[in-house]
Tab-separated table of C-alpha atoms in Angstrom:
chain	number	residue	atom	x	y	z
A	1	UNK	CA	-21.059	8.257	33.109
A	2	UNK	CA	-24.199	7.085	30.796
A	3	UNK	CA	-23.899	10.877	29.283
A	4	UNK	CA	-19.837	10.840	28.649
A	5	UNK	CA	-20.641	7.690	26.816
A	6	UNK	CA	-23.749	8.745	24.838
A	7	UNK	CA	-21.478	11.692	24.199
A	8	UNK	CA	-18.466	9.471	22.635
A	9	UNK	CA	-20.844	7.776	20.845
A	10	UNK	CA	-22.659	10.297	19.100
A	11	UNK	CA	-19.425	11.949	18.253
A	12	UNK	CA	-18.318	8.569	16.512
A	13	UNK	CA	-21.429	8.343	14.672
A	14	UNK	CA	-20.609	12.201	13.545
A	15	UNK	CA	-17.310	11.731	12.517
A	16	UNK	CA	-16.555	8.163	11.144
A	17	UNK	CA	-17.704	8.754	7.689
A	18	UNK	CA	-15.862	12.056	6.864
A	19	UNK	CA	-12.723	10.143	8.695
A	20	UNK	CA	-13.671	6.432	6.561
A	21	UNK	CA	-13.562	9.018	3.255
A	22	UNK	CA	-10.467	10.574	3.968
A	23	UNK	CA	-8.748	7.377	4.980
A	24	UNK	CA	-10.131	5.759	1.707
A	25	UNK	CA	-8.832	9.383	-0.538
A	26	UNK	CA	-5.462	8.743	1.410
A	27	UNK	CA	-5.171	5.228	0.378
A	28	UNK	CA	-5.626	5.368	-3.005
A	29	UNK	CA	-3.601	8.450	-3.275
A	30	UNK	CA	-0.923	6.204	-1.909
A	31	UNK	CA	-1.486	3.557	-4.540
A	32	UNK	CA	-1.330	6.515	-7.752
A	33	UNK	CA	2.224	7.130	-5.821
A	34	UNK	CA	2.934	3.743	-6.236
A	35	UNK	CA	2.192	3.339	-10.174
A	36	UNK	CA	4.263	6.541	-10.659
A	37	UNK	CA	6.433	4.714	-8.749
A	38	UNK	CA	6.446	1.556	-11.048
A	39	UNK	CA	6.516	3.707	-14.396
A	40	UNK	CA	9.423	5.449	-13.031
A	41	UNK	CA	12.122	3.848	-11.361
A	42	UNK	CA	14.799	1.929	-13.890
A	43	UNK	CA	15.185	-1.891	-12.983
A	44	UNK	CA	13.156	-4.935	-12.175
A	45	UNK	CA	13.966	-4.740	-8.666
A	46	UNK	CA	13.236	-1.354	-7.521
A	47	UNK	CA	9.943	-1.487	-9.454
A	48	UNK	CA	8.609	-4.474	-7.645
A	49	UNK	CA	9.810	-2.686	-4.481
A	50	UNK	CA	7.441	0.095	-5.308
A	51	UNK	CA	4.867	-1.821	-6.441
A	52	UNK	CA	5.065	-4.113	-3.319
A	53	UNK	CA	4.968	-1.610	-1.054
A	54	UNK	CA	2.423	0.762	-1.997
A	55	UNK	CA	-0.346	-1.498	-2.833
A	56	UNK	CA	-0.165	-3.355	0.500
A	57	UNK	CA	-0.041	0.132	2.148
A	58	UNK	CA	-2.600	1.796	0.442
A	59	UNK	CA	-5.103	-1.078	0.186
A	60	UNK	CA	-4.680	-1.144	4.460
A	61	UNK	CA	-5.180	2.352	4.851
A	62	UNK	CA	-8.502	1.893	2.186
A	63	UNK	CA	-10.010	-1.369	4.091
A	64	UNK	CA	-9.441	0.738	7.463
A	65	UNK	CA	-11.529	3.891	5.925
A	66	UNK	CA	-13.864	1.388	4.425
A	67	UNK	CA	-14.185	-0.723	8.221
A	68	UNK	CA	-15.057	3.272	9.467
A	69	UNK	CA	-17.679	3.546	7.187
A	70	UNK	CA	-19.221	-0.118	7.510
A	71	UNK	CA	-22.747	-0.237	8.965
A	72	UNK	CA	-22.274	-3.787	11.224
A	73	UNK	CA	-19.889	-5.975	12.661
A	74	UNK	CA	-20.119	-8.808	9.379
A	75	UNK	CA	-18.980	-6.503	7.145
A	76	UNK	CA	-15.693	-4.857	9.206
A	77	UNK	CA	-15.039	-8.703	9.986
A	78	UNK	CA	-15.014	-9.420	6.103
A	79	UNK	CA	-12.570	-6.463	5.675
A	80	UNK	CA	-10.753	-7.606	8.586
A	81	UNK	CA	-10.577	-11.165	6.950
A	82	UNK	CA	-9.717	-8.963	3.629
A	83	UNK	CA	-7.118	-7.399	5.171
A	84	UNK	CA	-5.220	-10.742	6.789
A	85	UNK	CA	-5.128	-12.030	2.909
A	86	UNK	CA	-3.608	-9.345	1.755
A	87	UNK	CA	-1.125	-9.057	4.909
A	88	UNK	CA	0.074	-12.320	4.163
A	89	UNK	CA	-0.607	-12.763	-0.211
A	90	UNK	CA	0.933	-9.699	-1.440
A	91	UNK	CA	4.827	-9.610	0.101
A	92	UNK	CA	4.953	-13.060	-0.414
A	93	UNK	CA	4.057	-13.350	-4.142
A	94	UNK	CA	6.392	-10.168	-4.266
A	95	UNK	CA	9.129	-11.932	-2.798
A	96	UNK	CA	8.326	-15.400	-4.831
A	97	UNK	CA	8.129	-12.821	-8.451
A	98	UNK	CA	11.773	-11.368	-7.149
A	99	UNK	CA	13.261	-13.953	-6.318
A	100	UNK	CA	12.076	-15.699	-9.584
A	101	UNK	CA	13.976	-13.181	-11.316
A	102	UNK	CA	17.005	-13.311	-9.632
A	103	UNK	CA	17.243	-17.279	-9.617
A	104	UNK	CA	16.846	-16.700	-13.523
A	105	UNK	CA	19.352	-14.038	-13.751
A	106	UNK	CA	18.560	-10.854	-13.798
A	107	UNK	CA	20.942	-7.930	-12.554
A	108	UNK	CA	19.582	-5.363	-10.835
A	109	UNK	CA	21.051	-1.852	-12.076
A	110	UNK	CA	24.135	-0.532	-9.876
A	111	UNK	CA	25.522	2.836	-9.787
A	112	UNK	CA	24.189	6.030	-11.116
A	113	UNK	CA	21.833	5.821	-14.077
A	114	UNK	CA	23.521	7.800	-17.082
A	115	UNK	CA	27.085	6.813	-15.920
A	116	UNK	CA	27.439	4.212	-18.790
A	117	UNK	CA	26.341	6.781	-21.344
A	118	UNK	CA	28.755	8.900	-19.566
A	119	UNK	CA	31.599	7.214	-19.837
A	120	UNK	CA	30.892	6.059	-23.474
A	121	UNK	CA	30.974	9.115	-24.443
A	122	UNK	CA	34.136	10.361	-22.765
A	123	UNK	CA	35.619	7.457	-24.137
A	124	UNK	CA	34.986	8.214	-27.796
């Protein structure tokens, strides 16, 4: 039993810091997406959706690769205390910035995109 675990632990010591890399390359990945995302998409509302989103996803999966990759217990609980801040800061000030906007009147866009132009232009 002493060998399985000497076994399980010498394979975590092997592969935690490729994994911790890849986790950390996946999360920022994920928060590029997100800025295309922000630069992309037409209104207020689907921009802070993206924005919202992605960053709380991305810096997750990044303070999990970096916990991987820590070398004691302080430092994943300081991530871990990282990550609880985030969990609860980030869709909250999202929600306070949208509904901000809305409460000071701003339509979100409805319908297809160029369907204004569209139908200007038929019109004329």
């Amino acid at each position: 039993m002493s060998d399985l675990l000497a076994n399980l632990l010498q394979f975590f010591e092997m592969v935690r810091y490729p994994a911790g890399s890849a986790l950390c390359l996946v999360g920022a990945i994920l928060c590029v997406i997100g800025t295309i995302g922000v630069m992309r998409f037409p209104d207020f509302y689907t921009r802070m959706h993206a924005a919202s989103i992605t960053d709380t996803s991305g810096a997750t999966v990044i303070l999990i690769g970096m916990a991987l990759m820590a070398p004691g217990w302080l430092i994943v609980a300081k991530l871990a205390t990282i990550f609880w801040l985030l969990f609860l800061t980030s869709p909250a000030a999202s929600h306070a910035v949208v509904n901000a906007a809305h409460t000071a009147g701003l339509q979100p866009l409805i319908g297809r995109i160029g369907k204004k132009a569209d139908d200007e232009e038929g019109a004329a």
